[in-house]
Tab-separated table of C-alpha atoms in Angstrom:
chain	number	residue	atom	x	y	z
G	1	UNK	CA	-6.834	14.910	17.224
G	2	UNK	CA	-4.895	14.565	14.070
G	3	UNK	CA	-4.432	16.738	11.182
G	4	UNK	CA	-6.894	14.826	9.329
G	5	UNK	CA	-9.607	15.674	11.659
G	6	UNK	CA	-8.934	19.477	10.992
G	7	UNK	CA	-8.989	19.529	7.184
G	8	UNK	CA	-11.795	20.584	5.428
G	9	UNK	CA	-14.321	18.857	3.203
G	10	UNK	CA	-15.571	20.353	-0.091
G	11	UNK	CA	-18.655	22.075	-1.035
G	12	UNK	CA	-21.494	19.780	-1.530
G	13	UNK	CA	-22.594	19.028	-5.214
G	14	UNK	CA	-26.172	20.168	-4.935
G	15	UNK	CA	-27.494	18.530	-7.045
G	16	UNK	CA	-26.871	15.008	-5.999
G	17	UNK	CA	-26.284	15.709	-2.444
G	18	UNK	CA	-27.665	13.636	0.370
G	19	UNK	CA	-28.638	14.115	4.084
G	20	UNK	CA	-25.926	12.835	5.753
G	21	UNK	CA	-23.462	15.026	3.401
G	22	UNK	CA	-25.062	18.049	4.188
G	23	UNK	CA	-24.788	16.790	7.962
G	24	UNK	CA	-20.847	15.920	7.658
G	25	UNK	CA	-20.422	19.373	5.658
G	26	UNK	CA	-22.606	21.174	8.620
G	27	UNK	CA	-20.367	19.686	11.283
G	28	UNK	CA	-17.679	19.992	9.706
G	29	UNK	CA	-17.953	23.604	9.387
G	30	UNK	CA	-19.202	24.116	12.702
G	31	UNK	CA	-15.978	22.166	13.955
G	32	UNK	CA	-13.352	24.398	12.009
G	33	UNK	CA	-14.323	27.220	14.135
G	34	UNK	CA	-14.770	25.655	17.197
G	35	UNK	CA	-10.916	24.348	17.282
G	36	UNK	CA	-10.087	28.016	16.644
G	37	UNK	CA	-12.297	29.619	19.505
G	38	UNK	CA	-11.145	26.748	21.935
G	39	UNK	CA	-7.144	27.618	21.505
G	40	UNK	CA	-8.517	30.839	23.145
G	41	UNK	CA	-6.573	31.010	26.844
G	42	UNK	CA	-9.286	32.520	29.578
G	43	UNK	CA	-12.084	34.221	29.127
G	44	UNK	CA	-10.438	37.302	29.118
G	45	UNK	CA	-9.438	36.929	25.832
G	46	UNK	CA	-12.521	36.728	24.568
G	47	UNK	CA	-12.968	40.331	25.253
G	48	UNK	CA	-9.843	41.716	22.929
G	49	UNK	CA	-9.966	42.649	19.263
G	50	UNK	CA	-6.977	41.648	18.113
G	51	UNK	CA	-6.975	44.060	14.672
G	52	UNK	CA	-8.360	47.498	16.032
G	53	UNK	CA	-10.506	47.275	13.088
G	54	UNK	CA	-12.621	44.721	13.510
G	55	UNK	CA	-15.191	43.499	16.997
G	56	UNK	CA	-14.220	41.301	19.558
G	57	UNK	CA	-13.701	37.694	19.595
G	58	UNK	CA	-16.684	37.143	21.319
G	59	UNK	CA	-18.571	38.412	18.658
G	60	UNK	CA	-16.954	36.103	16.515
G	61	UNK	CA	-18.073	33.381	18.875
G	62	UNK	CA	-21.466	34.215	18.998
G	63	UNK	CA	-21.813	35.688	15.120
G	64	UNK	CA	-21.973	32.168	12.837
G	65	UNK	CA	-24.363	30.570	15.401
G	66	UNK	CA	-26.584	33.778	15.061
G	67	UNK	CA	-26.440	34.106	11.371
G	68	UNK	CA	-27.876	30.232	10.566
G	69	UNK	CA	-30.638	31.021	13.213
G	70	UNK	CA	-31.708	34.078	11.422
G	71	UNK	CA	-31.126	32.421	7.891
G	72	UNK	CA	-33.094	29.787	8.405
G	73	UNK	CA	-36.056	31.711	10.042
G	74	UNK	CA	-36.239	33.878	7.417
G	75	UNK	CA	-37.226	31.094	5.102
G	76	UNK	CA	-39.712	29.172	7.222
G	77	UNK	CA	-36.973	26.253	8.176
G	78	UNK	CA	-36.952	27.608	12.027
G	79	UNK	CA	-40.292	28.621	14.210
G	80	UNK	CA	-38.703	30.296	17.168
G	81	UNK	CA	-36.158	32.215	18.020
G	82	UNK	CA	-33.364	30.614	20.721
G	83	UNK	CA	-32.296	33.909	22.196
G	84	UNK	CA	-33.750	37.584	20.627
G	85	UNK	CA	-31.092	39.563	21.978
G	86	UNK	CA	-28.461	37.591	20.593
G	87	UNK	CA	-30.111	37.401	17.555
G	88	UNK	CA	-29.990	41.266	16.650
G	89	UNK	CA	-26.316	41.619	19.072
G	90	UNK	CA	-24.362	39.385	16.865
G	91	UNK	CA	-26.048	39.336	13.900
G	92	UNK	CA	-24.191	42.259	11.831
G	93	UNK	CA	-20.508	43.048	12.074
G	94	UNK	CA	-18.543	45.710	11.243
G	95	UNK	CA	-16.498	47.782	8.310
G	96	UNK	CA	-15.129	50.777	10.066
G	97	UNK	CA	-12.572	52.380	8.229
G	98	UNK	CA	-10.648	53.924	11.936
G	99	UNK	CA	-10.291	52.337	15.248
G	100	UNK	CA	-12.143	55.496	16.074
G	101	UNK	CA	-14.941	54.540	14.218
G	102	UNK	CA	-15.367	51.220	15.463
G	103	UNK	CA	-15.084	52.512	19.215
G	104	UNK	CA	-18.070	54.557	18.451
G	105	UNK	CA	-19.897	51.920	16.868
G	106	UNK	CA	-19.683	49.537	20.122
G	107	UNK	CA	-19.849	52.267	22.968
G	108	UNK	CA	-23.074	50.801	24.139
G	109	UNK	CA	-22.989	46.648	23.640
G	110	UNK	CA	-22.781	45.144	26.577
G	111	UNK	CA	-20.888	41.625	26.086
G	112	UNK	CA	-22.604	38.743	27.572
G	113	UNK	CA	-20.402	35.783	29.471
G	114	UNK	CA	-18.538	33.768	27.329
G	115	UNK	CA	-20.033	30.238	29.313
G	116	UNK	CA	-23.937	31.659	27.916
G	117	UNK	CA	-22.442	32.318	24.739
G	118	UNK	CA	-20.906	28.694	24.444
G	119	UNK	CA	-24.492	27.325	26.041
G	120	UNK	CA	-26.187	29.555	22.763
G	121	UNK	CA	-24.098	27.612	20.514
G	122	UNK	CA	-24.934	24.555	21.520
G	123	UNK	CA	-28.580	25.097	21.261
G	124	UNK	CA	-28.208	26.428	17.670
G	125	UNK	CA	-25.975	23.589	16.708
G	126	UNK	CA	-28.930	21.670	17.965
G	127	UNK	CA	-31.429	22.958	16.050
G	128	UNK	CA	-29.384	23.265	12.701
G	129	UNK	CA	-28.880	19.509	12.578
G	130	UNK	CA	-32.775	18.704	13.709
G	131	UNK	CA	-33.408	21.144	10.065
G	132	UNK	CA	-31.048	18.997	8.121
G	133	UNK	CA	-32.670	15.716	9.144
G	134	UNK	CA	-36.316	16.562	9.114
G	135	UNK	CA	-36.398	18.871	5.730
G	136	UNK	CA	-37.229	17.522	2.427
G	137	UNK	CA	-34.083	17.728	0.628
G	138	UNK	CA	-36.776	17.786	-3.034
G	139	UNK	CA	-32.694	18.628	-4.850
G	140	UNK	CA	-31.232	20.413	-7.033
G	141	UNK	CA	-30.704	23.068	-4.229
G	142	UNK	CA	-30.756	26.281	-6.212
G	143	UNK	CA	-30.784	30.037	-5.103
G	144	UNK	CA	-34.332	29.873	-4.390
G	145	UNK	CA	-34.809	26.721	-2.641
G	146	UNK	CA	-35.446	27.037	1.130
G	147	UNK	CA	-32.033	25.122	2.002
G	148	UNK	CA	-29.980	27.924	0.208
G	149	UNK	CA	-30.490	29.196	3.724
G	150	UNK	CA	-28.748	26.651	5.393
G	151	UNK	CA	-26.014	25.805	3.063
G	152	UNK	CA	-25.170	29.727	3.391
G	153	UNK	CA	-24.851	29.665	6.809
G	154	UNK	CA	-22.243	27.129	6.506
G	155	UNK	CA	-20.181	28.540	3.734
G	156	UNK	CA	-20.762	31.717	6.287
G	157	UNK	CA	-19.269	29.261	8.897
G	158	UNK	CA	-16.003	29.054	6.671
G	159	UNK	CA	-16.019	32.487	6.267
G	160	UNK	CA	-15.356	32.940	9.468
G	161	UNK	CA	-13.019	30.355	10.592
G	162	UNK	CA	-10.685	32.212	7.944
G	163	UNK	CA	-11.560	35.248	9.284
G	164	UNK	CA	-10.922	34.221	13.183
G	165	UNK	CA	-7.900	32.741	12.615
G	166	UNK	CA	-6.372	36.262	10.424
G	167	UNK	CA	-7.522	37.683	14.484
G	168	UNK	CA	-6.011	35.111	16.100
G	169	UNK	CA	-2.861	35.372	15.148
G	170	UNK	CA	-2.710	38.702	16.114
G	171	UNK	CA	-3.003	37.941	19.613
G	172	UNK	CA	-0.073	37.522	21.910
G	173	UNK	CA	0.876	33.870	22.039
G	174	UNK	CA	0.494	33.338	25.851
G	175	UNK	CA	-2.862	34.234	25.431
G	176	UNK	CA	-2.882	31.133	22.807
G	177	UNK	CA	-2.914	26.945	23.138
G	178	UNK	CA	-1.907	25.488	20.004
G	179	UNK	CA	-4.254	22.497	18.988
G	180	UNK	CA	-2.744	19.053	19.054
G	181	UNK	CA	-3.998	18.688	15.503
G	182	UNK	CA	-2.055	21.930	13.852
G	183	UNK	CA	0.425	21.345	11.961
G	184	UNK	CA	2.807	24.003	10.380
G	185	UNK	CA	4.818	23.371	6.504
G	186	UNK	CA	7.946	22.857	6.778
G	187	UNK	CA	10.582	25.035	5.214
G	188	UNK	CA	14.449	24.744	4.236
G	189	UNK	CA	14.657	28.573	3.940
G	190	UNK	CA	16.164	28.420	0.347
G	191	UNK	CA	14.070	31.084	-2.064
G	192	UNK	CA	14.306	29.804	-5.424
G	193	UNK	CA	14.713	31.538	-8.895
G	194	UNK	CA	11.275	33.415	-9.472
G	195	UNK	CA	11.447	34.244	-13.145
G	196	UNK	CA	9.400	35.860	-15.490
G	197	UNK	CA	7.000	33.598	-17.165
G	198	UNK	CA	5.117	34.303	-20.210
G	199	UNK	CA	1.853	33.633	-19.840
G	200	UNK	CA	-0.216	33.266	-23.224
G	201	UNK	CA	-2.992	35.792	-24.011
G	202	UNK	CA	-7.174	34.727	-24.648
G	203	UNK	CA	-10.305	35.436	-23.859
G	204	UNK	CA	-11.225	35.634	-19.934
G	205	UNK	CA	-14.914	34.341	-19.086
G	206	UNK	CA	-15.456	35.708	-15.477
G	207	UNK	CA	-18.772	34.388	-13.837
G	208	UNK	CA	-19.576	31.420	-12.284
G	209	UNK	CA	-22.937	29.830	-14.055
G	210	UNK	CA	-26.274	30.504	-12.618
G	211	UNK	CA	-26.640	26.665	-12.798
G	212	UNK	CA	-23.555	25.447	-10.994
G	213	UNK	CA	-24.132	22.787	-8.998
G	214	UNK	CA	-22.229	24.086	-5.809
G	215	UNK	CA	-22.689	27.067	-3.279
G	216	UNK	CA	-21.705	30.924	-4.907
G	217	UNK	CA	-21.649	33.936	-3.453
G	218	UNK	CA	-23.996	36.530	-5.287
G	219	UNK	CA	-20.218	38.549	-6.088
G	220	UNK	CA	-19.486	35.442	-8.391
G	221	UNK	CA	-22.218	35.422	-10.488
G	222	UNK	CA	-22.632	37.529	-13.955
G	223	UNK	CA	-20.539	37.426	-16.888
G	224	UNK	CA	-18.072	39.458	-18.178
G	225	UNK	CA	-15.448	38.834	-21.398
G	226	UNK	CA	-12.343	40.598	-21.307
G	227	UNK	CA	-9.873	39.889	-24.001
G	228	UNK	CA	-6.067	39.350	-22.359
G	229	UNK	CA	-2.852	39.906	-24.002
G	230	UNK	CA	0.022	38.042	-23.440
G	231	UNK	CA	1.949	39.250	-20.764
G	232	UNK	CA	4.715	38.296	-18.064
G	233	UNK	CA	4.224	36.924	-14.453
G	234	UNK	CA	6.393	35.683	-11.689
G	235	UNK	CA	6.500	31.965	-11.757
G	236	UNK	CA	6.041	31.935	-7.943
G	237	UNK	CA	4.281	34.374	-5.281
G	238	UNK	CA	6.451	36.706	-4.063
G	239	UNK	CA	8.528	35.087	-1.102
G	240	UNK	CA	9.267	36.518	2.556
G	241	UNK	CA	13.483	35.859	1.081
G	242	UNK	CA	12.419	37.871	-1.838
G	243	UNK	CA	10.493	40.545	0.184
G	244	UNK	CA	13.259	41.212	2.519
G	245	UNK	CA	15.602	42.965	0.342
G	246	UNK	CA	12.954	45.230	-0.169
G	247	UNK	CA	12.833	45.520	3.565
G	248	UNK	CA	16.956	45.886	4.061
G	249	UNK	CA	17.226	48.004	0.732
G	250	UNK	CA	14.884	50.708	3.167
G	251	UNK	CA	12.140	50.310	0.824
G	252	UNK	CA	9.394	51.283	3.458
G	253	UNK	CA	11.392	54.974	4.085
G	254	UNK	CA	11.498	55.726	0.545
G	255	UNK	CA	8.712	58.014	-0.351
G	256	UNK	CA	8.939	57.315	-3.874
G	257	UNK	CA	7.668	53.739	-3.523
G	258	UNK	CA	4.934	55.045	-2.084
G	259	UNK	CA	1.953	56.972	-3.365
G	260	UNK	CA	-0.322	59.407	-0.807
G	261	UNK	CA	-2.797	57.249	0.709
G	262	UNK	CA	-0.404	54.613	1.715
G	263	UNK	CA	2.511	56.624	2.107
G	264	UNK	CA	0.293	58.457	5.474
G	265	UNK	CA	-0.727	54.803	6.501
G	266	UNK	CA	2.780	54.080	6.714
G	267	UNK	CA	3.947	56.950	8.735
G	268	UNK	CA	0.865	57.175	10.736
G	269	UNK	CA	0.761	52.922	12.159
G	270	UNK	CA	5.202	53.413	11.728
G	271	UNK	CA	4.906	50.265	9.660
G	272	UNK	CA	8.591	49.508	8.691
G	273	UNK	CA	7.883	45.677	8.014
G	274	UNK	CA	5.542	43.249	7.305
G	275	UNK	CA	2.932	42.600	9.826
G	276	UNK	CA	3.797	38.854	10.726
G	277	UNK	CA	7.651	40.013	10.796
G	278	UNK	CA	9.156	39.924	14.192
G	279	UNK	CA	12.338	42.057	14.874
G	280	UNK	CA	15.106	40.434	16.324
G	281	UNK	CA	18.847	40.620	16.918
G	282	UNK	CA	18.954	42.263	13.660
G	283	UNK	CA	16.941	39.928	11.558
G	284	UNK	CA	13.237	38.967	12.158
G	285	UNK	CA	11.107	35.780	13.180
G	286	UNK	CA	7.535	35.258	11.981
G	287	UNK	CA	4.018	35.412	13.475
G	288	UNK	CA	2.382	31.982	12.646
G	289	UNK	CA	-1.065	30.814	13.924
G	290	UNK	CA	0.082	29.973	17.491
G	291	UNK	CA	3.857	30.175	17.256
G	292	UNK	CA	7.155	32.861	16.781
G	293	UNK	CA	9.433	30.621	14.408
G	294	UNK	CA	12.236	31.243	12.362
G	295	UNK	CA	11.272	33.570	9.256
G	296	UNK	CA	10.325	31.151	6.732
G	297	UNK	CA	11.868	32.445	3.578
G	298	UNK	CA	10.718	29.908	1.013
G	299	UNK	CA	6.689	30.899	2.351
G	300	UNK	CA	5.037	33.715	0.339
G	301	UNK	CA	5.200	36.831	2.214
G	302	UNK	CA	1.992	38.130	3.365
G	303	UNK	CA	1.443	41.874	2.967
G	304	UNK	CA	-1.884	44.367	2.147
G	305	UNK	CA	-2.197	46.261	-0.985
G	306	UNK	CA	-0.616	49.041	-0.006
G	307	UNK	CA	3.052	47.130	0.592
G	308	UNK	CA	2.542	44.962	-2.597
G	309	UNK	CA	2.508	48.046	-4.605
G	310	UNK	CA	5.449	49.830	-2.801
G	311	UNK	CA	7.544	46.525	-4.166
G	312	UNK	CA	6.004	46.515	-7.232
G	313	UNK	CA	7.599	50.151	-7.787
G	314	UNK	CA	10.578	49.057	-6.111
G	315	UNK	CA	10.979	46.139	-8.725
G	316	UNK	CA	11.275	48.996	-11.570
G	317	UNK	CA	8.965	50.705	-14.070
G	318	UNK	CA	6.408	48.486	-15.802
G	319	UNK	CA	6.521	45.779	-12.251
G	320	UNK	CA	2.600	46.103	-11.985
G	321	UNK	CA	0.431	43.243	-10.195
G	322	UNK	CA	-1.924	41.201	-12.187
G	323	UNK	CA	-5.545	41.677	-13.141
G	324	UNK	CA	-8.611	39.679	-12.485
G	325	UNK	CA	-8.885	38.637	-16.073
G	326	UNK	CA	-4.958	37.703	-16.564
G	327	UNK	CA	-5.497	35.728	-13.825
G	328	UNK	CA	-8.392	33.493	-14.789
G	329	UNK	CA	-6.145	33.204	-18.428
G	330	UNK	CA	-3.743	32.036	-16.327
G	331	UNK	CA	-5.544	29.792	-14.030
G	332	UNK	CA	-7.710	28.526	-16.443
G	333	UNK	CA	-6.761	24.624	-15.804
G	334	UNK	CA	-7.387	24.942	-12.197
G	335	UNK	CA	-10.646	23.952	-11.635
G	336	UNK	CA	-9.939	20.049	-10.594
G	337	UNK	CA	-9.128	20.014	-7.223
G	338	UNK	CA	-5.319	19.058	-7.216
G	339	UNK	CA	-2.629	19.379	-4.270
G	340	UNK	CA	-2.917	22.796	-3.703
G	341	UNK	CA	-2.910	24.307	-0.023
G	342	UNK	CA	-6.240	24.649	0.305
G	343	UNK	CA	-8.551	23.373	3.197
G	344	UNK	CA	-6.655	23.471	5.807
G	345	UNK	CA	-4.295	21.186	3.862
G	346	UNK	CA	-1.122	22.925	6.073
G	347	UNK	CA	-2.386	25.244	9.357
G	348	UNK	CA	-0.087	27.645	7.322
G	349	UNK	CA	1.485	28.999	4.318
G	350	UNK	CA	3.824	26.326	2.048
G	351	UNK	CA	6.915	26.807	0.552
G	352	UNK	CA	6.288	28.251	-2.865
G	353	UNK	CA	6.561	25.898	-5.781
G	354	UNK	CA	6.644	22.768	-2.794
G	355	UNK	CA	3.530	21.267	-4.400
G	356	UNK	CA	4.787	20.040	-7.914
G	357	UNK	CA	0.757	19.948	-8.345
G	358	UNK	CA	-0.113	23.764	-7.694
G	359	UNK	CA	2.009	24.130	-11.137
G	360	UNK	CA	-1.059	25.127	-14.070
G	361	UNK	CA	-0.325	24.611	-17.323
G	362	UNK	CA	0.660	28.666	-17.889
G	363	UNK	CA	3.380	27.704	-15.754
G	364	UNK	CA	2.751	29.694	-12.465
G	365	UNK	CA	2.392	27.938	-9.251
G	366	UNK	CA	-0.008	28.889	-6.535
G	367	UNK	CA	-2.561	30.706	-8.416
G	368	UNK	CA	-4.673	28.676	-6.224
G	369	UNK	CA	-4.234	28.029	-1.717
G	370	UNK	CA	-1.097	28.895	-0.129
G	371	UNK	CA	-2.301	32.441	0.364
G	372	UNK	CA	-4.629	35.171	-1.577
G	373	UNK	CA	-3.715	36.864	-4.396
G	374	UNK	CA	-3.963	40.735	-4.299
G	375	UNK	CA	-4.724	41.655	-7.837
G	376	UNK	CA	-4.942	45.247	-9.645
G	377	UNK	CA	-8.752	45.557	-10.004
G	378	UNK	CA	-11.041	47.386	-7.571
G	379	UNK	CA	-14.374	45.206	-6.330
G	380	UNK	CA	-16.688	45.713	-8.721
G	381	UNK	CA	-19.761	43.651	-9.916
G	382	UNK	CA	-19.816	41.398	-13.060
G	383	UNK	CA	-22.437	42.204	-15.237
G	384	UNK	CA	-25.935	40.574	-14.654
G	385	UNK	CA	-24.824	41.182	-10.771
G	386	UNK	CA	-27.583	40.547	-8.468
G	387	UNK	CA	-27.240	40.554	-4.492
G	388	UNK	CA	-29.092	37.566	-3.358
G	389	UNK	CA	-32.198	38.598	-1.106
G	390	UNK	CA	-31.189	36.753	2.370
G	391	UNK	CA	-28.053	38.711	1.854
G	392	UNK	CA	-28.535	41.557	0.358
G	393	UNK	CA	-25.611	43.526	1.905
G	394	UNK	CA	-22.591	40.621	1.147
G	395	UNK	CA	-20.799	42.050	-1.319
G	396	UNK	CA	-22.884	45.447	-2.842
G	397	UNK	CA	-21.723	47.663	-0.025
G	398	UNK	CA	-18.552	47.407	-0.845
G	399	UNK	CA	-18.208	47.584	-4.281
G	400	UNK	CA	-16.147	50.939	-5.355
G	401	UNK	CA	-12.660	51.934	-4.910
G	402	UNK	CA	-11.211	51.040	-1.553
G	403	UNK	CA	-11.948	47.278	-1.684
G	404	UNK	CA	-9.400	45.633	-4.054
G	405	UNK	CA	-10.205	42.152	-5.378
G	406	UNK	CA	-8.014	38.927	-4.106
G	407	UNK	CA	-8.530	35.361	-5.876
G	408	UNK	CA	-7.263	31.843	-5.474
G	409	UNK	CA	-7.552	31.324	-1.827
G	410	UNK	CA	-5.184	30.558	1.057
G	411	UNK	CA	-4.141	27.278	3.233
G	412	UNK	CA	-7.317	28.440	5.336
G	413	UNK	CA	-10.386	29.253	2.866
G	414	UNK	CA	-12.139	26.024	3.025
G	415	UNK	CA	-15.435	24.731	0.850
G	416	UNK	CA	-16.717	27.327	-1.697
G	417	UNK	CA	-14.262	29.961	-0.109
G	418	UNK	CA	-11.519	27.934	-1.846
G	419	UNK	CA	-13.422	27.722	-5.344
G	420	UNK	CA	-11.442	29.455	-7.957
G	421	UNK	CA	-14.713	31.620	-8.790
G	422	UNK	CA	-14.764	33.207	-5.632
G	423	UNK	CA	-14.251	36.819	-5.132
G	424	UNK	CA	-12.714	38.140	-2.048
G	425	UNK	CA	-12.132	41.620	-1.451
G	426	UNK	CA	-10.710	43.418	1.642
G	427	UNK	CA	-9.864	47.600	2.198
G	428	UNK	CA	-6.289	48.297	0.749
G	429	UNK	CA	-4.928	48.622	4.127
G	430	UNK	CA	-6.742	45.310	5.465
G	431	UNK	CA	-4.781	42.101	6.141
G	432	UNK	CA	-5.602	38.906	5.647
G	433	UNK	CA	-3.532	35.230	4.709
G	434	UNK	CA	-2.922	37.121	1.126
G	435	UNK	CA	0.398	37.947	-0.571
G	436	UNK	CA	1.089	38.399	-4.658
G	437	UNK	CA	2.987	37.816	-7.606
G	438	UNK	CA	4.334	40.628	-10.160
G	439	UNK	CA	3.298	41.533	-13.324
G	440	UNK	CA	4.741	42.849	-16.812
G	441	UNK	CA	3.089	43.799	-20.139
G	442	UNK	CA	5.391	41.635	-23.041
């Protein structure tokens, strides 16, 4: 298998879409998170949770097959059920805010073999593909057609390969095979100059169209004008070269970088590095996918909320991250889908400023792929917000102060996960593939 075979396809134009590119998309999705859950090393593993805040990878293996079945049931597209019990067992994950929490919440499941839950899978994949060949297509596909169903469950699908592969590599790497097709950037550990770019003020239009003609998740839709004024931001994310003199300058022991909240994280979890950071013989590797490698200090370094503020403060008064709407100023020239590292493009994070592409015309590289972008805004809905009715729980749970908002994407948000309307959000304390860039009113 080559890298090809791994990299993603786009989101579907829905309104000129055919049959057989809704069946390429479908099994192309599928096929993203099957190379993940197949790098998995006995079936032992199956039964770890890698981040003690989120389920087991078997529910992970069971939870996309489960969520199309119950999808596409829900609008009349399906008849029967495949398996009940598996239908309600992995149908809803989880947001616990302690490991604590999340104990409680799976005292009594009772895991099934991994073989049955592979055997489930294949009957769902089954009966996804009979929908997609038998079902009047009768386009556009809008929010109320039946087939919003099924092209959910794939962008789910994505969803999820992102998300298994933040779990992934968290496990040890024995327990790991790396796929023949992976393939890491390269790096020549040299952190360039990251200056200050000025970054032209205007009018931010946040919303993605009711009448777009590709997939959205109901947290992109509304509108909302904010007017931006010029300001400063680094020309590149922040790197891992970059990030370790705030590591050697003892930036995680001084309080004042720190406010309350994270300050106790810190102490409690004795976090004195970034997660993927590897002591050793006085310096540190890095945690890729499947692999410990040299510390790539050209990659952006890949931290929560919490540690991008502490180096914000660190960087002196006024250092600040940016906001939603500076960002879309800034990234307003990225919609055409250039050589960023998106899709799977790298099975990893690039050197910054690598791709003379990923430059927009502000002047700031990377505001799309390579990895998120933790911004300064808590998740909140854009006005008009309305949570779409096979979903209703996607994004409206979580809007309020302890989900911060992340845009652009990373090497592995793939289809409309990669859009540059799409709102991600994730706990200040949460990892994922996300990093940042600073900030500075002119």
């Amino acid at each position: 298998m080559t890298m090809d075979l791994l990299k993603s396809s786009q989101s579907p134009q829905l309104n000129k879409c055919d049959r057989q590119t809704l069946l390429n998309y479908f099994e192309n999705s599928w096929e993203l998170e099957e190379i993940l859950m197949k790098s998995l090393v006995g079936e032992e593993t199956f039964y770890i949770n890698p981040d003690p805040l989120r389920n087991r990878l078997i529910f992970y293996l069971g939870h996309s097959a489960v969520f199309y079945i119950n999808k596409l049931i829900r609008v009349g597209l399906l008849n029967q059920r495949i398996n009940p019990d598996y239908e309600i067992l992995f149908e809803i994950g989880v947001d616990p805010t302690t490991p604590e929490e999340l104990d409680a919440a799976m005292q009594d499941v009772h895991w099934p073999e991994v073989e049955d839950v592979w055997q489930y899978r294949d009957k769902a994949k089954a009966e996804i593909a009979a929908v997609i060949q038998k079902t009047p297509l009768n386009l556009p596909i809008e929010q109320n057609h039946p087939l919003w169903a099924l092209i959910m469950g794939m962008e789910h699908n994505r969803i999820h390969f992102e998300t298994s592969s933040m779990l992934i590599r968290q496990l040890p790497v024995e327990k790991l095979e790396r796929p023949e097709c992976w393939q890491y950037a390269t790096s020549d550990g040299k952190v360039p100059d990251n200056d200050m770019i000025g970054v032209a003020g205007g009018v931010a239009e946040l919303g993605k169209p009711e009448n777009a003609p590709t997939y959205g998740w109901d947290s992109e839709y509304g509108n909302r004008k904010v007017e931006v004024k010029p300001f400063l931001a680094s020309k590149y994310l922040i790197t891992n070269g970059e990030f370790l003199k705030f590591v050697d300058d003892n930036g995680y022991e001084n309080r004042d970088l720190w406010d309350e909240e994270s300050w106790d994280w810190k102490t409690q979890y004795n976090i004195k590095h970034p997660k993927f950071w590897i002591p050793s013989n006085g310096s540190y590797k890095y945690r890729a996918m499947f692999d410990e490698i040299d510390l790539p200090l050209d990659w952006p370094v890949e931290v929560n909320h919490y540690e991008a503020m502490a180096y914000c403060r660190w960087k002196g008064k006024g250092i600040r991250l940016m906001s939603e709407a500076e960002w879309n100023v800034a990234a307003a020239n990225c919609e055409e889908d250039k050589d960023f590292n998106l899709n799977v493009k790298f099975g990893s994070p690039s050197p910054v400023g690598m791709l003379q592409n990923a430059e927009n015309t502000s002047g700031l590289y990377d505001l799309r792929g390579n990895v998120w972008e933790w911004l300064s805004d808590d998740f909140t809905p854009l006005p008009g917000f309305k949570p779409h009715p096979l979903y209703e729980d996607y994004s409206a749970l979580f809007f309020d102060t302890d989900h911060k908002i992340m845009l652009g994407g990373a090497w592995a948000s793939t289809g409309a996960y990669a859009s540059p309307s799409c709102r991600n959000w994730f706990r200040r304390n949460f990892y994922q593939h996300a990093g940042f860039r600073i900030a500075q009113d002119l």
